[in-house]
XYZ file of C-alpha atoms in Angstrom:
784
model
C 15.019 -32.186 -36.917
C 13.465 -28.708 -36.947
C 12.094 -27.448 -33.651
C 8.587 -26.929 -35.076
C 8.305 -30.629 -35.812
C 9.749 -31.511 -32.400
C 7.220 -29.235 -30.714
C 4.285 -30.811 -32.553
C 5.401 -34.298 -31.486
C 5.811 -33.229 -27.845
C 2.416 -31.555 -27.399
C 0.164 -32.989 -24.700
C -3.253 -33.046 -26.418
C -5.433 -31.772 -23.508
C -3.203 -28.675 -23.338
C -2.698 -28.194 -27.064
C -4.164 -24.686 -27.230
C -1.979 -23.431 -24.352
C 1.413 -24.101 -25.959
C 3.496 -21.381 -27.576
C 2.209 -20.536 -31.070
C 5.560 -21.066 -32.745
C 4.047 -20.996 -36.244
C 2.517 -17.569 -35.687
C 5.803 -16.191 -34.409
C 7.557 -17.467 -37.534
C 4.922 -15.822 -39.681
C 5.348 -12.496 -37.898
C 9.093 -12.863 -38.301
C 8.623 -13.705 -42.018
C 10.759 -16.766 -41.582
C 9.189 -18.350 -44.676
C 8.967 -16.693 -48.068
C 6.595 -13.715 -47.812
C 3.491 -13.553 -50.003
C 3.696 -11.861 -53.359
C 3.405 -8.102 -53.177
C 4.468 -7.880 -49.516
C 7.382 -5.611 -48.767
C 10.670 -7.230 -47.729
C 11.622 -4.332 -45.472
C 11.417 -4.921 -41.704
C 9.783 -1.870 -40.144
C 9.290 -0.698 -36.575
C 5.643 -1.748 -36.783
C 6.730 -5.270 -37.693
C 9.144 -5.287 -34.773
C 6.451 -4.014 -32.420
C 3.955 -6.682 -33.497
C 6.544 -9.443 -33.051
C 7.655 -8.266 -29.604
C 4.051 -7.761 -28.480
C 3.101 -11.276 -29.556
C 6.225 -12.866 -28.082
C 6.497 -11.116 -24.717
C 3.014 -9.915 -23.849
C 0.809 -12.562 -25.472
C 2.635 -15.889 -25.745
C 4.814 -15.570 -22.639
C 1.922 -14.340 -20.500
C -0.267 -17.179 -21.776
C 2.301 -19.880 -21.033
C 3.172 -18.506 -17.593
C -0.497 -18.150 -16.572
C -1.317 -21.691 -17.668
C 1.681 -23.137 -15.828
C 0.820 -21.281 -12.606
C -2.886 -22.200 -12.770
C -2.172 -25.854 -13.549
C 0.307 -26.165 -10.709
C -2.189 -24.572 -8.332
C -4.866 -27.061 -9.413
C -2.459 -29.955 -8.893
C -1.718 -28.765 -5.357
C -5.442 -28.506 -4.604
C -6.045 -32.001 -5.931
C -3.194 -33.260 -3.782
C -4.722 -31.609 -0.710
C -8.059 -33.295 -1.415
C -6.344 -36.678 -1.591
C -4.661 -35.968 1.744
C -8.025 -35.081 3.280
C -9.563 -38.305 1.920
C -6.774 -40.438 3.383
C -7.038 -38.609 6.683
C -10.780 -39.347 6.872
C -10.087 -42.959 5.963
C -7.577 -43.297 8.774
C -10.003 -41.742 11.280
C -12.803 -44.065 10.153
C -10.577 -47.119 10.533
C -9.680 -46.157 14.093
C -13.380 -45.766 14.954
C -14.232 -49.175 13.464
C -11.753 -51.022 15.662
C -14.105 -50.600 18.599
C -17.358 -50.670 16.589
C -19.677 -53.263 14.935
C -19.311 -56.976 14.311
C -17.099 -58.892 11.893
C -19.566 -58.937 8.921
C -20.057 -55.197 9.023
C -16.293 -54.719 9.384
C -15.699 -56.800 6.235
C -18.158 -54.692 4.256
C -16.634 -51.471 5.503
C -13.116 -52.776 4.804
C -14.152 -53.483 1.209
C -15.512 -49.950 0.879
C -12.288 -48.577 2.344
C -10.190 -50.549 -0.166
C -12.321 -49.207 -3.008
C -11.789 -45.682 -1.692
C -8.041 -46.218 -1.497
C -8.005 -47.473 -5.081
C -9.843 -44.330 -6.186
C -7.273 -42.179 -4.389
C -4.488 -44.220 -5.982
C -5.889 -43.539 -9.447
C -6.094 -39.839 -8.648
C -2.481 -39.867 -7.471
C -1.433 -41.556 -10.708
C -3.253 -38.877 -12.662
C -1.583 -36.089 -10.650
C 1.837 -37.661 -11.107
C 1.331 -37.947 -14.848
C 0.261 -34.333 -15.152
C 3.256 -33.174 -13.112
C 5.552 -34.914 -15.603
C 3.642 -33.405 -18.503
C 3.774 -29.964 -16.882
C 7.549 -30.198 -16.534
C 7.846 -31.172 -20.223
C 5.417 -28.383 -21.100
C 7.607 -25.811 -19.335
C 10.793 -27.128 -20.929
C 9.429 -27.211 -24.494
C 7.880 -23.733 -24.274
C 11.083 -22.343 -22.772
C 13.048 -23.822 -25.666
C 10.509 -22.380 -28.119
C 10.993 -18.852 -26.772
C 14.774 -19.162 -27.015
C 14.553 -20.520 -30.557
C 12.239 -17.702 -31.673
C 14.480 -15.045 -30.164
C 17.585 -16.584 -31.679
C 15.926 -16.664 -35.086
C 14.871 -13.013 -34.697
C 18.291 -11.766 -33.607
C 19.994 -13.638 -36.419
C 17.702 -12.154 -39.071
C 16.974 -8.703 -37.617
C 19.883 -8.341 -35.208
C 21.484 -5.525 -37.151
C 18.860 -3.111 -35.787
C 16.928 -4.901 -33.032
C 17.887 -7.282 -30.219
C 15.104 -9.094 -28.346
C 17.070 -11.578 -26.228
C 17.859 -9.120 -23.364
C 14.173 -8.187 -23.150
C 13.169 -11.857 -23.038
C 15.651 -12.548 -20.232
C 14.118 -9.743 -18.172
C 10.605 -11.060 -18.743
C 11.649 -14.639 -17.929
C 13.095 -13.412 -14.640
C 9.722 -11.837 -13.822
C 7.700 -14.833 -15.092
C 9.849 -17.870 -14.158
C 7.510 -20.592 -15.427
C 10.498 -22.742 -16.402
C 12.107 -22.870 -12.936
C 9.238 -24.175 -10.785
C 10.369 -26.558 -8.038
C 8.081 -29.598 -8.034
C 9.943 -31.483 -5.294
C 7.645 -30.430 -2.374
C 4.607 -31.701 -4.264
C 6.400 -34.910 -5.221
C 7.334 -35.424 -1.577
C 3.681 -35.261 -0.560
C 2.692 -37.658 -3.340
C 5.422 -40.089 -2.304
C 4.151 -40.083 1.283
C 0.604 -40.825 0.162
C 1.800 -43.638 -2.115
C 3.621 -45.173 0.837
C 0.526 -44.825 3.027
C -1.695 -46.579 0.465
C 0.824 -49.373 -0.073
C 0.894 -50.043 3.658
C -2.887 -50.241 3.723
C -3.329 -52.468 0.663
C -0.358 -54.835 0.945
C -0.254 -57.862 3.225
C 1.979 -58.179 6.246
C 4.470 -60.534 4.611
C 5.147 -58.116 1.791
C 5.622 -55.299 4.284
C 8.013 -57.394 6.335
C 9.965 -58.232 3.200
C 10.132 -54.591 2.207
C 11.406 -53.602 5.627
C 14.082 -56.287 5.646
C 15.258 -55.277 2.196
C 15.533 -51.639 3.183
C 17.549 -52.503 6.267
C 20.007 -54.586 4.288
C 20.747 -51.843 1.773
C 24.015 -49.959 1.924
C 24.790 -46.426 2.942
C 22.990 -43.653 1.102
C 24.313 -40.201 0.291
C 22.626 -36.907 -0.393
C 24.140 -34.683 -3.048
C 23.592 -30.934 -3.424
C 24.964 -28.766 -6.242
C 25.477 -25.011 -6.175
C 26.967 -22.148 -8.147
C 29.427 -19.838 -6.403
C 30.153 -16.347 -7.647
C 33.875 -15.643 -8.046
C 33.648 -12.784 -5.538
C 32.372 -15.207 -2.867
C 34.731 -18.056 -3.686
C 37.486 -17.214 -1.203
C 34.953 -16.663 1.568
C 33.330 -20.038 0.919
C 36.701 -21.814 0.896
C 37.795 -20.288 4.182
C 34.478 -21.173 5.789
C 34.837 -24.813 4.728
C 38.510 -24.937 5.727
C 37.514 -24.315 9.336
C 35.560 -27.580 9.310
C 37.215 -29.850 6.747
C 40.815 -30.220 5.544
C 41.805 -30.028 1.886
C 42.493 -33.286 0.087
C 45.727 -33.211 -1.919
C 45.877 -35.436 -4.996
C 48.743 -37.006 -6.872
C 48.024 -36.458 -10.585
C 49.755 -39.734 -11.453
C 47.524 -41.960 -9.357
C 44.652 -39.653 -8.323
C 45.237 -40.689 -4.725
C 45.611 -38.593 -1.598
C 49.236 -37.692 -0.866
C 51.166 -35.594 1.580
C 52.769 -32.369 0.480
C 52.038 -29.124 -1.251
C 50.679 -30.263 -4.603
C 48.448 -27.647 -6.249
C 44.807 -28.334 -6.946
C 44.636 -30.834 -9.814
C 43.267 -30.037 -13.243
C 40.701 -32.632 -14.323
C 39.740 -33.324 -17.920
C 36.593 -35.250 -18.868
C 36.050 -36.237 -22.504
C 32.357 -36.995 -23.079
C 30.978 -39.223 -25.856
C 27.802 -38.733 -27.900
C 26.550 -39.278 -31.451
C 25.423 -36.950 -34.198
C 21.791 -37.216 -33.020
C 22.831 -36.264 -29.449
C 20.971 -39.251 -28.041
C 22.852 -39.305 -24.733
C 22.246 -35.569 -24.257
C 18.493 -35.869 -24.858
C 18.119 -38.840 -22.518
C 20.094 -37.086 -19.819
C 18.021 -33.934 -20.190
C 14.711 -35.784 -20.174
C 15.808 -37.974 -17.227
C 14.741 -41.222 -18.844
C 15.249 -44.526 -17.079
C 18.289 -45.408 -19.210
C 19.991 -41.993 -19.019
C 23.769 -42.272 -18.785
C 27.026 -40.601 -19.745
C 30.224 -42.093 -21.142
C 33.545 -40.340 -20.691
C 37.315 -40.574 -20.514
C 38.795 -38.905 -17.468
C 42.303 -38.031 -16.329
C 44.172 -35.658 -14.011
C 46.689 -33.089 -15.238
C 48.237 -32.968 -18.708
C 48.510 -35.938 -21.047
C 52.243 -35.292 -21.421
C 52.624 -36.276 -17.755
C 51.310 -39.778 -18.599
C 48.431 -39.787 -16.095
C 46.173 -42.733 -15.427
C 43.152 -42.572 -17.773
C 39.797 -44.115 -16.916
C 36.861 -45.136 -19.061
C 33.710 -44.386 -17.078
C 30.049 -45.105 -17.816
C 27.535 -43.696 -15.329
C 23.878 -44.765 -15.438
C 21.157 -42.971 -13.480
C 18.117 -45.088 -12.579
C 14.542 -43.942 -11.988
C 14.986 -44.202 -8.236
C 17.839 -41.716 -8.387
C 20.540 -44.297 -7.665
C 23.548 -44.324 -9.941
C 25.773 -47.140 -11.132
C 29.278 -46.709 -12.469
C 31.257 -48.955 -14.765
C 34.937 -48.002 -14.744
C 38.297 -49.405 -15.791
C 41.752 -47.920 -16.562
C 43.205 -47.804 -20.067
C 46.490 -46.602 -21.523
C 46.573 -43.659 -23.912
C 48.059 -45.600 -26.835
C 45.196 -48.123 -26.809
C 42.240 -45.694 -26.623
C 41.732 -45.119 -30.376
C 42.030 -48.828 -31.111
C 39.558 -49.584 -28.315
C 37.005 -47.116 -29.694
C 37.292 -48.598 -33.172
C 36.787 -52.118 -31.740
C 40.241 -53.500 -32.468
C 41.689 -53.650 -28.954
C 39.790 -55.554 -26.260
C 42.053 -54.934 -23.259
C 43.754 -58.323 -23.646
C 46.947 -57.245 -21.866
C 45.134 -55.765 -18.880
C 42.947 -58.846 -18.563
C 46.003 -61.102 -18.798
C 47.847 -59.154 -16.090
C 44.824 -59.292 -13.828
C 44.486 -63.018 -14.411
C 48.137 -63.573 -13.515
C 47.737 -61.512 -10.364
C 44.584 -63.292 -9.204
C 45.832 -66.712 -10.274
C 42.414 -67.948 -11.442
C 39.394 -66.732 -13.365
C 38.286 -64.601 -10.415
C 35.551 -62.056 -10.060
C 37.865 -59.195 -11.022
C 38.729 -60.753 -14.377
C 35.117 -61.559 -15.182
C 33.985 -58.063 -14.191
C 36.659 -56.387 -16.330
C 35.865 -58.536 -19.367
C 32.162 -57.832 -18.967
C 32.724 -54.057 -18.670
C 35.047 -53.960 -21.682
C 32.693 -55.960 -23.900
C 29.657 -53.934 -22.847
C 31.214 -50.495 -23.401
C 32.836 -51.490 -26.687
C 29.563 -52.895 -28.005
C 27.710 -49.857 -26.726
C 30.053 -47.469 -28.574
C 29.731 -49.445 -31.791
C 25.935 -49.793 -31.736
C 25.290 -46.116 -30.935
C 28.124 -44.788 -33.141
C 29.519 -42.737 -30.306
C 32.462 -40.389 -30.710
C 34.257 -37.873 -28.457
C 32.042 -34.806 -28.561
C 32.839 -32.521 -25.612
C 35.786 -31.763 -23.351
C 35.223 -30.377 -19.843
C 38.318 -28.973 -18.139
C 38.311 -27.639 -14.580
C 40.413 -27.287 -11.433
C 39.091 -29.133 -8.403
C 39.543 -28.384 -4.717
C 38.260 -31.180 -2.480
C 37.555 -31.040 1.252
C 37.270 -34.239 3.282
C 38.658 -35.780 6.427
C 40.931 -38.636 5.244
C 39.307 -41.970 6.018
C 35.968 -40.341 6.915
C 33.400 -40.265 4.100
C 30.531 -38.679 6.050
C 30.975 -35.341 4.294
C 32.803 -34.536 1.074
C 32.793 -31.118 -0.588
C 34.328 -30.320 -3.965
C 34.736 -26.928 -5.637
C 35.429 -26.776 -9.384
C 36.890 -23.534 -10.723
C 38.142 -22.369 -14.125
C 35.500 -24.512 -15.805
C 35.755 -24.564 -19.612
C 33.836 -26.598 -22.209
C 35.518 -27.268 -25.571
C 34.162 -28.913 -28.691
C 35.811 -32.252 -29.572
C 33.523 -33.286 -32.429
C 34.159 -33.880 -36.114
C 30.584 -33.179 -37.283
C 31.689 -30.555 -39.794
C 33.813 -32.411 -42.324
C 35.143 -29.179 -43.820
C 36.281 -27.686 -40.508
C 36.409 -30.493 -37.923
C 37.393 -29.599 -34.379
C 39.097 -32.967 -33.986
C 40.792 -35.222 -36.483
C 38.361 -38.076 -37.073
C 41.269 -40.572 -36.867
C 42.240 -39.431 -33.369
C 40.371 -39.757 -30.101
C 41.213 -36.237 -28.844
C 42.242 -32.790 -30.062
C 45.936 -32.745 -30.676
C 46.315 -28.981 -30.545
C 45.232 -28.778 -26.895
C 47.196 -31.715 -25.532
C 50.229 -31.357 -27.793
C 50.750 -27.685 -26.925
C 49.793 -28.161 -23.288
C 47.108 -25.471 -23.355
C 45.703 -24.359 -20.037
C 42.815 -22.229 -18.877
C 41.579 -19.822 -20.277
C 42.526 -21.556 -23.572
C 42.875 -18.264 -25.426
C 44.210 -20.087 -28.511
C 40.886 -21.858 -29.107
C 38.549 -20.286 -31.646
C 35.583 -18.425 -30.199
C 32.796 -20.753 -31.338
C 34.563 -23.853 -30.000
C 34.821 -22.931 -26.330
C 32.448 -21.852 -23.577
C 33.788 -20.664 -20.225
C 31.503 -21.117 -17.242
C 31.314 -17.821 -15.324
C 30.968 -19.301 -11.821
C 32.515 -21.976 -9.652
C 30.697 -25.260 -9.049
C 30.266 -26.604 -5.530
C 28.956 -30.073 -4.693
C 28.212 -31.355 -1.187
C 27.875 -35.088 -0.575
C 26.809 -36.052 2.939
C 26.004 -39.475 4.293
C 22.476 -39.851 5.607
C 22.468 -39.951 9.390
C 25.495 -37.688 9.876
C 25.914 -36.122 13.310
C 23.984 -33.018 14.260
C 27.004 -30.706 14.311
C 27.884 -31.549 10.714
C 24.310 -31.108 9.551
C 24.071 -27.691 11.206
C 27.070 -26.062 9.584
C 26.285 -27.626 6.207
C 22.733 -26.276 6.431
C 24.099 -22.842 7.294
C 26.366 -22.951 4.262
C 23.658 -24.114 1.871
C 21.154 -21.499 3.040
C 23.635 -18.621 2.991
C 23.721 -15.793 0.469
C 27.050 -17.074 -0.867
C 25.589 -20.003 -2.841
C 23.129 -20.277 -5.706
C 21.300 -23.599 -5.691
C 21.646 -25.523 -8.972
C 19.815 -28.862 -8.653
C 20.295 -31.420 -11.448
C 23.166 -29.429 -12.954
C 25.316 -31.516 -15.322
C 28.573 -30.486 -16.980
C 27.842 -32.786 -19.908
C 24.366 -31.326 -20.523
C 25.479 -27.741 -20.040
C 28.487 -28.033 -22.334
C 26.538 -29.537 -25.216
C 23.668 -27.070 -24.781
C 26.107 -24.152 -25.009
C 28.338 -25.360 -27.843
C 25.828 -27.304 -29.972
C 22.926 -24.867 -29.789
C 22.084 -25.353 -33.477
C 22.020 -29.152 -33.186
C 19.758 -29.711 -30.159
C 16.055 -28.969 -29.697
C 15.872 -28.852 -25.897
C 17.777 -26.794 -23.375
C 18.279 -27.156 -19.607
C 16.298 -24.792 -17.394
C 19.346 -23.154 -15.799
C 20.634 -21.429 -18.961
C 18.640 -18.256 -18.296
C 20.367 -17.858 -14.910
C 23.769 -17.462 -16.562
C 22.962 -13.930 -17.691
C 21.743 -12.813 -14.258
C 23.699 -11.773 -11.190
C 23.585 -14.724 -8.779
C 24.861 -12.672 -5.861
C 22.288 -12.189 -3.124
C 21.691 -9.612 -0.476
C 22.247 -11.330 2.921
C 18.944 -10.112 4.334
C 17.011 -11.109 1.214
C 18.629 -14.555 1.276
C 17.703 -14.932 4.935
C 14.070 -14.019 4.290
C 13.929 -16.401 1.318
C 15.286 -19.248 3.428
C 12.761 -18.534 6.187
C 9.893 -18.610 3.686
C 11.188 -21.852 2.202
C 11.397 -23.511 5.624
C 7.929 -22.287 6.549
C 6.492 -23.718 3.335
C 8.282 -27.013 3.920
C 6.948 -27.184 7.480
C 3.442 -26.541 6.173
C 3.739 -29.420 3.711
C 5.116 -31.730 6.421
C 2.234 -30.806 8.704
C -0.271 -31.545 5.956
C 1.327 -34.931 5.274
C 1.585 -35.832 8.957
C -2.056 -35.024 9.634
C -3.407 -38.093 7.863
C -0.515 -40.301 8.983
C -1.574 -39.843 12.602
C 1.412 -37.721 13.644
C 0.435 -35.378 16.456
C 3.750 -33.560 16.722
C 3.740 -29.925 15.757
C 6.088 -28.491 13.214
C 9.626 -27.937 14.486
C 10.109 -24.808 12.407
C 10.220 -21.510 14.272
C 10.719 -18.261 12.455
C 13.951 -16.510 13.413
C 13.624 -13.162 15.119
C 16.626 -11.446 13.573
C 18.357 -11.272 10.255
C 22.007 -12.016 9.560
C 22.328 -8.875 7.482
C 24.162 -7.060 10.230
C 26.772 -9.757 10.700
C 30.004 -9.983 8.827
C 29.706 -12.319 5.886
C 32.516 -14.523 7.099
C 30.625 -15.180 10.324
C 27.355 -16.206 8.678
C 27.643 -19.739 9.961
C 28.908 -18.962 13.440
C 26.653 -19.905 16.345
C 26.748 -18.938 19.984
C 26.344 -22.461 21.271
C 29.235 -24.412 22.671
C 28.739 -27.309 20.269
C 29.338 -25.092 17.263
C 32.597 -23.737 18.668
C 33.947 -27.266 19.046
C 33.688 -27.875 15.296
C 36.610 -25.658 14.299
C 40.353 -25.904 14.868
C 41.953 -25.214 18.238
C 43.043 -21.690 17.350
C 39.652 -20.746 15.981
C 37.953 -22.410 18.960
C 39.812 -20.372 21.554
C 39.396 -17.230 19.471
C 35.607 -17.646 19.266
C 35.344 -18.454 22.963
C 37.144 -15.222 23.847
C 34.836 -13.307 21.532
C 31.710 -14.878 23.009
C 32.917 -14.210 26.531
C 33.616 -10.569 25.723
C 30.234 -10.051 24.133
C 28.111 -11.942 26.637
C 29.950 -11.538 29.985
C 27.328 -10.305 32.437
C 27.683 -8.182 35.520
C 30.676 -6.202 36.706
C 33.247 -7.690 34.331
C 31.500 -6.405 31.222
C 31.268 -2.960 32.822
C 35.006 -2.786 33.494
C 35.765 -4.032 29.957
C 33.565 -1.300 28.496
C 35.568 1.354 30.398
C 38.851 0.137 28.943
C 40.614 2.747 26.775
C 41.276 -0.004 24.214
C 38.582 -1.403 21.937
C 37.411 -4.911 22.793
C 35.885 -5.756 19.414
C 37.037 -8.778 17.423
C 38.759 -6.548 14.865
C 40.729 -4.642 17.501
C 41.886 -7.811 19.297
C 42.910 -9.407 16.016
C 44.830 -6.245 15.094
C 46.702 -6.310 18.410
C 47.556 -10.012 17.946
C 49.365 -9.311 14.689
C 49.026 -10.980 11.271
C 47.018 -14.214 11.062
C 48.521 -17.277 9.392
C 46.263 -18.242 6.487
C 45.527 -21.897 5.624
C 47.441 -23.565 2.774
C 46.227 -22.463 -0.631
C 44.669 -19.216 0.647
C 46.440 -15.979 -0.215
C 45.832 -12.544 1.220
C 44.360 -10.248 -1.458
C 46.333 -7.153 -2.275
C 43.216 -5.009 -2.401
C 39.886 -5.618 -0.711
C 36.748 -6.017 -2.793
C 35.084 -3.133 -0.973
C 37.826 -0.800 -2.223
C 37.361 -1.688 -5.891
C 34.420 0.611 -6.579
C 33.931 4.362 -6.038
C 33.019 5.511 -2.542
C 29.273 5.701 -2.094
C 28.219 6.463 1.471
C 24.627 6.891 2.558
C 23.693 10.351 3.917
C 22.671 8.884 7.269
C 26.314 7.925 7.956
C 27.471 11.523 7.543
C 24.522 12.812 9.579
C 25.302 10.390 12.415
C 28.866 11.732 12.567
C 27.565 15.301 12.575
C 25.073 14.528 15.364
C 27.888 13.174 17.510
C 29.910 16.344 16.901
C 26.927 18.536 17.879
C 26.467 16.544 21.107
C 30.077 17.147 22.078
C 29.722 20.881 21.417
C 26.551 20.880 23.535
C 28.477 19.404 26.455
C 31.269 21.943 25.934
C 28.827 24.889 26.003
C 27.116 23.616 29.174
C 30.439 23.246 31.014
C 31.623 26.670 29.814
C 28.367 28.290 31.025
C 28.754 26.558 34.410
C 32.329 27.756 34.798
C 31.436 31.346 33.791
C 28.541 31.521 36.270
C 30.715 30.067 39.039
C 33.495 32.572 38.335
C 31.155 35.581 38.432
C 29.452 34.452 41.664
C 32.699 33.650 43.458
C 33.526 37.230 44.472
C 36.874 38.929 44.632
C 38.294 37.028 47.613
C 36.918 33.484 46.964
C 39.959 31.944 45.277
C 38.662 28.396 45.654
C 35.542 29.000 43.563
C 37.503 30.936 40.980
C 40.032 28.083 40.724
C 37.286 25.517 40.225
C 35.763 27.731 37.528
C 39.082 27.615 35.685
C 39.109 23.794 35.961
C 35.603 23.535 34.506
C 36.666 25.869 31.692
C 39.596 23.612 30.817
C 37.284 20.573 30.735
C 34.880 22.461 28.462
C 37.729 23.376 26.101
C 38.886 19.742 26.016
C 35.342 18.488 25.258
C 34.950 20.895 22.365
C 38.397 20.094 20.953
C 37.851 16.340 21.309
C 34.494 16.486 19.529
C 35.966 18.475 16.638
C 39.008 16.186 16.296
C 36.915 12.965 16.357
C 34.589 14.478 13.740
C 37.566 15.032 11.404
C 38.983 11.541 12.078
C 35.679 9.734 11.507
C 34.986 11.714 8.331
C 38.331 10.568 6.972
C 37.579 6.943 7.957
C 34.232 7.114 6.161
C 35.854 8.468 3.004
C 38.530 5.747 3.090
C 35.919 3.021 3.796
C 38.040 1.910 6.709
C 37.210 -1.355 8.421
C 38.477 -0.120 11.777
C 36.265 0.583 14.763
C 34.638 4.016 14.935
C 34.295 4.045 18.722
C 36.884 5.765 20.938
C 36.274 5.830 24.688
C 39.332 7.886 25.708
C 37.613 11.276 25.405
C 34.472 10.439 27.409
C 36.586 8.815 30.117
C 38.807 11.924 30.475
C 35.776 14.237 30.689
C 34.078 12.037 33.293
C 37.247 11.723 35.411
C 37.853 15.486 35.214
C 34.334 16.291 36.382
C 34.550 13.791 39.253
C 37.866 15.252 40.403
C 36.524 18.804 40.193
C 33.437 17.927 42.218
C 35.507 16.127 44.843
C 37.866 19.116 45.149
C 34.904 21.483 45.391
C 33.407 19.452 48.224
C 36.778 19.172 49.990
C 37.530 22.898 49.802
C 34.071 23.904 51.024
C 34.266 21.427 53.877
C 37.671 22.732 54.982
C 36.447 26.335 54.755
C 33.426 25.559 56.940
C 35.594 23.746 59.486
C 38.036 26.681 59.726
C 35.150 29.167 60.290
C 33.772 27.126 63.172
C 37.212 26.888 64.786
C 37.682 30.684 64.537
C 34.321 31.401 66.192
C 35.067 29.033 69.058
C 38.441 30.693 69.721
C 36.850 34.193 69.789
C 34.286 33.187 72.430
C 36.973 31.711 74.641
C 39.120 34.845 74.539
C 36.329 37.243 75.602
C 34.787 34.889 78.202
C 31.283 35.072 76.835
C 29.077 32.393 75.732
C 27.763 32.021 72.289
C 24.332 33.137 73.481
C 25.658 36.363 75.011
C 27.642 37.163 71.920
C 24.606 36.570 69.773
C 22.470 38.833 72.009
C 24.989 41.609 71.927
C 25.336 41.462 68.227
C 21.561 41.470 67.860
C 21.182 44.497 70.127
C 23.797 46.512 68.283
C 21.891 46.110 65.090
C 18.556 47.300 66.586
C 17.316 50.885 66.375
C 16.739 52.899 69.633
C 12.973 52.475 69.366
C 13.396 48.779 68.797
C 15.659 48.520 71.860
C 12.946 50.158 74.056
C 10.346 47.743 72.715
C 12.706 44.825 73.244
C 13.324 45.828 76.920
């Protein structure tokens, strides 16, 4: 089906004029036969008109309508919240108010008001669904128009890069509706509690208590440059699960990460793909799955996964041998041998036998009715992290992800022999990633790694904290609702499908984030979430304030590997014993108050984490982690900001300033000492030596730090040896100066006392005689 026809069928009538004008774009592109007399040549004016209409008119129109509509929906939701809040306040006032008759009348009015709010909520919910479809269809329309343009006019003009830039600036197709849906869900629950009777509420509560454990799943993309850092961060909290490819069970030993192959089924109309993309109630996927290579005879499973409207998923799974798969797909083999073995093992027609027969009959009938065939192969290497026997948290990382066509849609050049259930060239030759032997149009390699976190609801606080730190870090790119099946078919069957997933545009952008920008984005997200929670809690009678508090600092200054580290004691206990003691030493060094920190700062050896780790020798890496031969920071040319060089120069100037001051002091002391004052002249020489050392030290450290900057060294730039030597030298010189002057004064007093004793005169007589000898004759007469 052509996309134009699909678009016309998908239009929501009230918004008909706000959809992309796909027909006009085709006319500007001259997709149909041009009118008689019109030139066939594509000129720059034609290109300008097409780009203007596509980027500046249609894209602006669609983005503005999506933003305005979403804003209106939020305002309508806020009005409903205000109505319910007033209703709750009125009900509380009536409990102490008029008689029973008046209460009945007011209760009837309240029920009518709740029904009106319920209708408004239904209308908002419907429009949210329509808005999501609106965004998806318009996004697909832009991609289709650009593809058509580049195919016809691509020899001279390419529009797709320009469209990607504009979509990044106007992301109408990536709006997150979950906060609004959360508020609507809370209001629905509030109205149900008000309108339902007590027995129904009691039944609902009992049913919810009897349900099983629930898990929360989060999916992310990881850039290859951040992959090792993410793995090492997780390894400090969770061990790696090692699988046996023969049984897919956890084993002991050094098995490498297993390669997993999933063979997905679909039909020529791509019905399963469309249902999965549109998230219908009966959306599901059917696949064959095995570990390792087929030549190793692994255990193969048939799996059917159905996703319900509530978000819960159900799996139907059973093992099957390779030699029976083609016969099973064609309807000839009905797993008689496996059923017979299971019956012999159980002894009677037990639940296991009945369940297996039911699953086999259902899947076989399902394949036949929908004419399903193997359509897509997904191959990837999985690293799993989980504590054995503890299913509270499970993290998996898929790398080397490749999608390969397995269809036989083209009878002239089929990718797979229609009489076989898989491609023989891949499995017969034992091809591995990157599958360089596969033709270009039959393979799509995913550029990033895929990370999925599954945590059980109600996990302990420590686990939730470090998982939250990981998810909000700059190392991960959130990818909600990502599906390998949907992505693979959208990439490899672009000409066969009329809808695309919203995440395709992100593939051509750099998903790496600046740590500070990621921190600010996470703070804004938490603030917005707290605002929504406060708005919801206001009409539910919750008086507690929001628990969100904006952080004061930014993690931009921290090392990336320490982005999840906390100063609290509880966080330190989460890691292994070696890491625990290491972090405790680091925290003690950085936060030790009082005298101890002062003595540590005077140490001639650096007390930073890097310096201590360097003195401890090489660190033993976890299994599966290898030390890179060359650091990422050394890959690119050296680009240092001017302020780094200027800071080094300022430090050098300060040292020269100190040297000049000490040299001036020593020169003045030497000149004032006189010819016979050897003590002062000696001290002047000492001060001169200290001044020379200060100048030499400043120059040498300037050269060393300049070299470290050029080499992008990760070592510490501080060096306390020079300042300590200068300070000790000055203290010693001052102490010697005081000691020499004190001794000289003591010797002078002793000499004067001895002179007075020898001549038999008192100090007063000696002073008078000396005074009289210095007077003139006239002064002596006046004095007498």
